[in-house]
XYZ file of C-alpha atoms in Angstrom:
337
model
C -0.209 20.676 4.505
C -2.232 23.696 5.654
C -1.217 25.658 2.546
C -2.490 22.993 0.166
C -6.038 23.134 -1.280
C -7.460 20.362 0.891
C -10.566 20.091 2.978
C -11.513 18.025 5.964
C -13.805 15.142 5.007
C -14.056 13.580 8.439
C -12.300 12.702 11.654
C -10.427 9.589 12.686
C -11.558 7.360 15.502
C -9.298 9.347 17.853
C -10.470 12.682 16.469
C -7.676 13.553 14.057
C -8.669 15.322 10.814
C -8.729 13.461 7.498
C -7.960 15.740 4.562
C -8.762 15.259 0.898
C -7.845 17.215 -2.212
C -9.665 17.810 -5.483
C -7.256 19.134 -8.105
C -7.616 19.726 -11.841
C -10.464 19.632 -14.321
C -9.351 16.962 -16.805
C -11.690 14.373 -18.323
C -10.320 11.366 -16.426
C -11.366 10.897 -12.826
C -8.556 9.544 -10.656
C -8.750 8.474 -7.012
C -5.594 8.008 -4.950
C -5.443 7.009 -1.279
C -2.576 6.310 1.087
C -1.914 5.240 4.635
C -4.569 2.558 4.966
C -1.973 0.391 6.703
C -0.319 2.182 9.574
C 3.171 0.722 9.059
C 3.458 1.739 5.376
C 4.568 5.397 5.379
C 5.830 5.971 1.843
C 2.404 6.118 0.173
C 1.306 9.177 2.178
C 4.687 10.799 1.600
C 4.362 10.267 -2.151
C 0.795 11.571 -2.279
C 1.665 14.758 -0.384
C 4.500 15.353 -2.842
C 2.142 14.690 -5.754
C -0.416 17.172 -4.396
C 2.278 19.843 -4.174
C 3.349 19.086 -7.732
C -0.196 19.158 -9.085
C -0.916 22.602 -7.670
C 2.372 23.994 -9.002
C 2.989 25.489 -12.418
C 4.742 22.258 -13.447
C 1.547 20.327 -12.793
C -0.510 22.169 -15.406
C -0.578 19.308 -17.919
C -1.640 16.734 -15.334
C -4.388 19.053 -14.073
C -5.719 19.125 -17.619
C -5.380 15.382 -18.064
C -7.426 14.328 -15.054
C -9.439 15.494 -12.104
C -7.517 14.173 -9.124
C -9.227 13.129 -5.898
C -6.517 12.441 -3.343
C -6.686 11.327 0.287
C -2.995 11.415 1.272
C -3.454 9.738 4.654
C -6.618 7.881 5.629
C -5.087 6.614 8.865
C -3.734 9.522 10.938
C -4.135 7.491 14.131
C -1.898 4.806 12.638
C 0.708 7.402 11.712
C 0.743 8.649 15.309
C 1.110 5.095 16.638
C 4.134 4.503 14.349
C 5.801 7.883 14.813
C 8.715 6.431 16.792
C 10.240 4.853 13.679
C 8.677 6.856 10.829
C 11.224 9.662 10.885
C 9.854 12.649 8.905
C 11.777 13.154 5.676
C 13.917 10.046 6.166
C 15.832 8.902 3.083
C 15.871 5.345 4.476
C 14.051 3.643 7.327
C 15.890 1.867 10.115
C 15.189 -1.871 10.260
C 15.772 -2.365 13.978
C 13.664 0.667 14.885
C 10.937 -0.641 12.605
C 10.894 -4.014 14.383
C 10.833 -2.370 17.804
C 8.168 0.247 17.225
C 5.918 -0.813 14.355
C 2.170 -1.010 14.974
C -0.215 -2.668 12.519
C -3.974 -2.960 12.874
C -5.510 -6.428 12.887
C -8.512 -7.581 10.842
C -11.544 -5.691 12.035
C -9.465 -2.534 12.591
C -7.658 -2.770 9.235
C -8.697 0.290 7.239
C -7.957 -1.189 3.796
C -10.448 -3.991 4.436
C -12.842 -1.885 6.468
C -15.079 -0.028 4.019
C -18.854 -0.073 4.568
C -20.897 -2.791 2.906
C -23.427 -0.077 2.031
C -25.143 3.041 3.295
C -26.698 1.096 6.143
C -23.333 -0.168 7.487
C -22.657 2.303 10.285
C -20.357 -0.052 12.195
C -17.388 0.629 9.888
C -14.646 2.922 11.183
C -15.288 6.655 10.731
C -12.236 6.900 8.456
C -13.733 4.376 6.068
C -17.160 6.006 6.092
C -15.618 9.426 5.394
C -13.662 8.117 2.408
C -16.649 6.283 0.959
C -18.822 9.393 1.253
C -16.096 11.422 -0.468
C -15.854 8.914 -3.323
C -19.576 8.350 -3.696
C -20.193 12.038 -4.348
C -17.598 12.031 -7.143
C -17.958 8.600 -8.745
C -17.596 6.908 -11.107
C -13.823 6.857 -11.432
C -11.575 5.759 -14.259
C -8.614 4.866 -12.047
C -8.193 4.129 -8.343
C -4.814 3.457 -6.737
C -4.237 2.473 -3.120
C -0.658 3.175 -2.018
C 0.757 0.324 0.030
C 4.065 -1.143 1.046
C 5.649 -4.309 2.362
C 8.017 -4.737 5.253
C 10.412 -6.897 3.211
C 10.459 -8.112 -0.375
C 12.831 -8.712 -3.260
C 11.777 -5.413 -4.840
C 8.746 -3.573 -6.234
C 5.523 -5.539 -6.583
C 2.496 -4.466 -8.612
C -1.092 -5.584 -7.941
C -3.740 -4.997 -10.605
C -7.435 -5.408 -11.288
C -7.589 -8.965 -12.588
C -10.320 -8.268 -15.155
C -8.083 -5.591 -16.687
C -4.991 -7.778 -17.035
C -5.405 -8.549 -20.777
C -5.298 -4.784 -21.391
C -2.213 -4.218 -19.222
C 0.505 -6.257 -20.931
C 2.238 -3.182 -22.357
C 2.045 -1.472 -18.986
C 3.653 -4.485 -17.322
C 6.469 -4.550 -19.854
C 7.210 -0.858 -19.316
C 7.237 -1.162 -15.532
C 9.461 -4.235 -15.698
C 11.999 -2.323 -17.779
C 11.858 0.647 -15.385
C 12.516 -1.558 -12.366
C 15.314 -3.572 -13.951
C 16.999 -0.524 -15.502
C 17.158 0.946 -11.985
C 18.973 -2.159 -10.746
C 16.084 -3.711 -8.812
C 14.486 -7.135 -8.974
C 10.726 -7.467 -9.136
C 9.190 -9.264 -6.184
C 7.677 -12.540 -7.326
C 5.606 -15.091 -5.446
C 3.104 -17.793 -6.359
C 0.134 -18.072 -3.975
C -2.362 -19.862 -6.226
C -5.164 -17.424 -5.487
C -4.833 -17.431 -1.700
C -6.706 -14.365 -0.343
C -7.272 -13.271 -3.937
C -3.601 -13.177 -4.964
C -3.294 -14.731 -8.435
C 0.157 -14.480 -10.016
C -0.209 -12.888 -13.466
C 3.427 -12.486 -14.484
C 6.778 -11.975 -12.810
C 6.266 -9.080 -10.423
C 2.543 -8.735 -11.152
C -0.384 -10.176 -9.246
C -4.105 -9.622 -8.909
C -5.105 -7.374 -6.044
C -6.559 -9.017 -2.925
C -10.305 -9.397 -2.474
C -12.379 -9.354 0.718
C -14.472 -12.324 -0.374
C -11.335 -14.376 -0.927
C -10.006 -13.172 2.432
C -13.152 -14.351 4.177
C -13.067 -17.670 2.328
C -9.431 -18.198 3.374
C -10.233 -17.887 7.069
C -13.409 -19.915 6.779
C -11.356 -22.707 5.213
C -9.039 -22.464 8.220
C -12.014 -22.910 10.537
C -11.840 -19.311 11.797
C -15.252 -17.734 11.079
C -14.651 -15.006 13.677
C -11.686 -13.562 11.736
C -13.471 -14.090 8.410
C -16.399 -11.965 9.588
C -14.107 -9.008 10.281
C -13.328 -8.384 6.608
C -15.284 -5.656 4.874
C -14.737 -4.464 1.270
C -11.374 -2.978 0.335
C -10.996 0.513 -1.102
C -10.723 -1.076 -4.549
C -14.005 -2.939 -4.112
C -15.669 0.132 -2.610
C -14.726 2.292 -5.604
C -15.813 -0.320 -8.136
C -19.173 -0.673 -6.369
C -19.840 3.005 -7.127
C -20.156 2.357 -10.855
C -18.222 2.146 -14.085
C -15.295 -0.168 -14.717
C -12.417 1.571 -12.934
C -8.926 0.173 -13.166
C -7.857 -0.485 -9.572
C -4.191 -0.812 -8.671
C -2.200 -1.394 -5.489
C 1.404 -0.280 -5.187
C 3.551 -2.532 -2.990
C 6.984 -1.073 -2.290
C 9.282 -2.781 0.237
C 10.781 -0.848 3.100
C 13.612 -3.396 3.148
C 15.071 -5.560 0.387
C 15.558 -9.282 0.996
C 17.912 -10.589 -1.727
C 17.143 -13.897 -3.377
C 13.404 -13.931 -2.819
C 11.482 -15.020 -5.911
C 14.179 -17.115 -7.541
C 11.872 -20.042 -6.739
C 8.394 -18.469 -6.393
C 7.015 -21.539 -4.627
C 4.905 -22.076 -2.768
C 6.759 -22.085 -0.577
C 9.625 -19.859 -1.672
C 12.548 -21.366 0.284
C 14.527 -18.109 0.426
C 11.478 -16.176 1.624
C 10.859 -18.804 4.310
C 14.434 -18.441 5.579
C 14.190 -14.653 5.647
C 10.899 -14.816 7.562
C 12.398 -17.159 10.122
C 15.423 -14.922 10.571
C 13.318 -11.764 10.880
C 10.991 -13.459 13.375
C 14.018 -14.332 15.507
C 15.320 -10.744 15.380
C 11.871 -9.453 16.240
C 11.593 -11.798 19.233
C 15.019 -10.702 20.525
C 14.117 -7.030 20.329
C 10.730 -7.490 21.963
C 12.268 -9.592 24.713
C 14.850 -6.876 25.376
C 12.125 -4.211 25.497
C 10.325 -6.251 28.151
C 13.538 -6.447 30.188
C 13.812 -2.658 30.186
C 16.908 -0.582 30.840
C 19.516 -0.273 28.095
C 19.051 -3.812 26.830
C 16.699 -2.832 24.007
C 19.114 -0.301 22.495
C 21.958 -2.823 22.664
C 19.909 -5.542 20.993
C 18.703 -3.078 18.340
C 22.315 -2.310 17.461
C 23.139 -6.030 17.282
C 20.160 -6.760 15.042
C 20.967 -3.807 12.812
C 24.465 -5.139 12.250
C 23.371 -8.738 11.733
C 20.721 -7.711 9.216
C 23.253 -5.709 7.228
C 25.710 -8.619 7.209
C 22.920 -10.924 6.015
C 22.323 -8.621 3.038
C 19.084 -6.961 4.135
C 19.054 -3.301 3.120
C 16.594 -0.423 3.158
C 15.052 0.621 -0.135
C 15.544 4.378 -0.596
C 12.309 6.303 -0.163
C 12.999 8.241 -3.366
C 13.062 4.999 -5.336
C 9.876 3.766 -3.694
C 8.115 6.992 -4.688
C 9.602 6.815 -8.180
C 7.979 3.433 -8.827
C 4.734 4.490 -7.183
C 4.498 7.303 -9.687
C 5.510 5.002 -12.549
C 2.563 2.743 -11.665
C 0.132 5.671 -11.537
C 1.515 7.009 -14.813
C 1.051 3.680 -16.538
C -2.448 3.422 -15.069
C -3.306 6.760 -16.657
C -2.059 5.459 -19.993
C -4.144 2.325 -19.631
C -7.393 4.210 -18.976
C -7.045 6.603 -21.830
C -4.169 9.079 -21.798
C -2.590 9.223 -25.225
């Protein structure tokens, strides 16, 4: 990382540096960010690889296509908290280790939904303020992509700016072919707009929205949680001007076969998988509380049971492949011929 042309744009809440990269001099302005959720490691891994590619000789064309503004990891504290299972350079992640060691921030600490409401909002996390300052000085953007993941899903899932959907039909068709040609199934779920998720087509959904998030919790009679939601990175970038296409990549760490055959709600297969995973999680956490060698034994049992049930890890290389495919198609949509 030290050899790459990045600069520190701020410090995390615990004092870790946040680095950003400006690469290229092309006419399109592209913002990419990863790591907003601490338990989603593949986005930062992809963005670091992309930075290395962009500064290489092979990246010459892309440097001329766009000016790239990349924050590979906006949550270094989250990466440190999840280090026990996020093995550097892993080809696959271990399901039992993930259940035992994962750490995810709750609303109010969630970086993706933690961006300042405006210049006067100094209560947002320093990571969010640093990113917004970085973007504000370089806006407007043509394309913004936030790299995310899911713990389990049927396969790749693509979230898009809803207002852009009529212009993205060709993009969706191309991505669908890419996923299916690689032997994967698109994740598919019907949520009827809950939290801003509107199903647009098989495997494609509108990106979430902080206003819809707040409305969801208000409808549940939980105004305290509702008040913790600030704008997302997508909303923050759009508030800086223009009409940027905003995208969210959602790549599963682990594949749950059968999800999406009946999108629901509820999806009966997804419900069964969630119940099974919750039971495995409870067993592991109970064993950790007992101490001794019990946790390792239960981890091994859960690992074997999950494999027998058909749950498998999605290779990191494939996750990064579809992340890039989404970015590539986004570039096409905003003007690359």
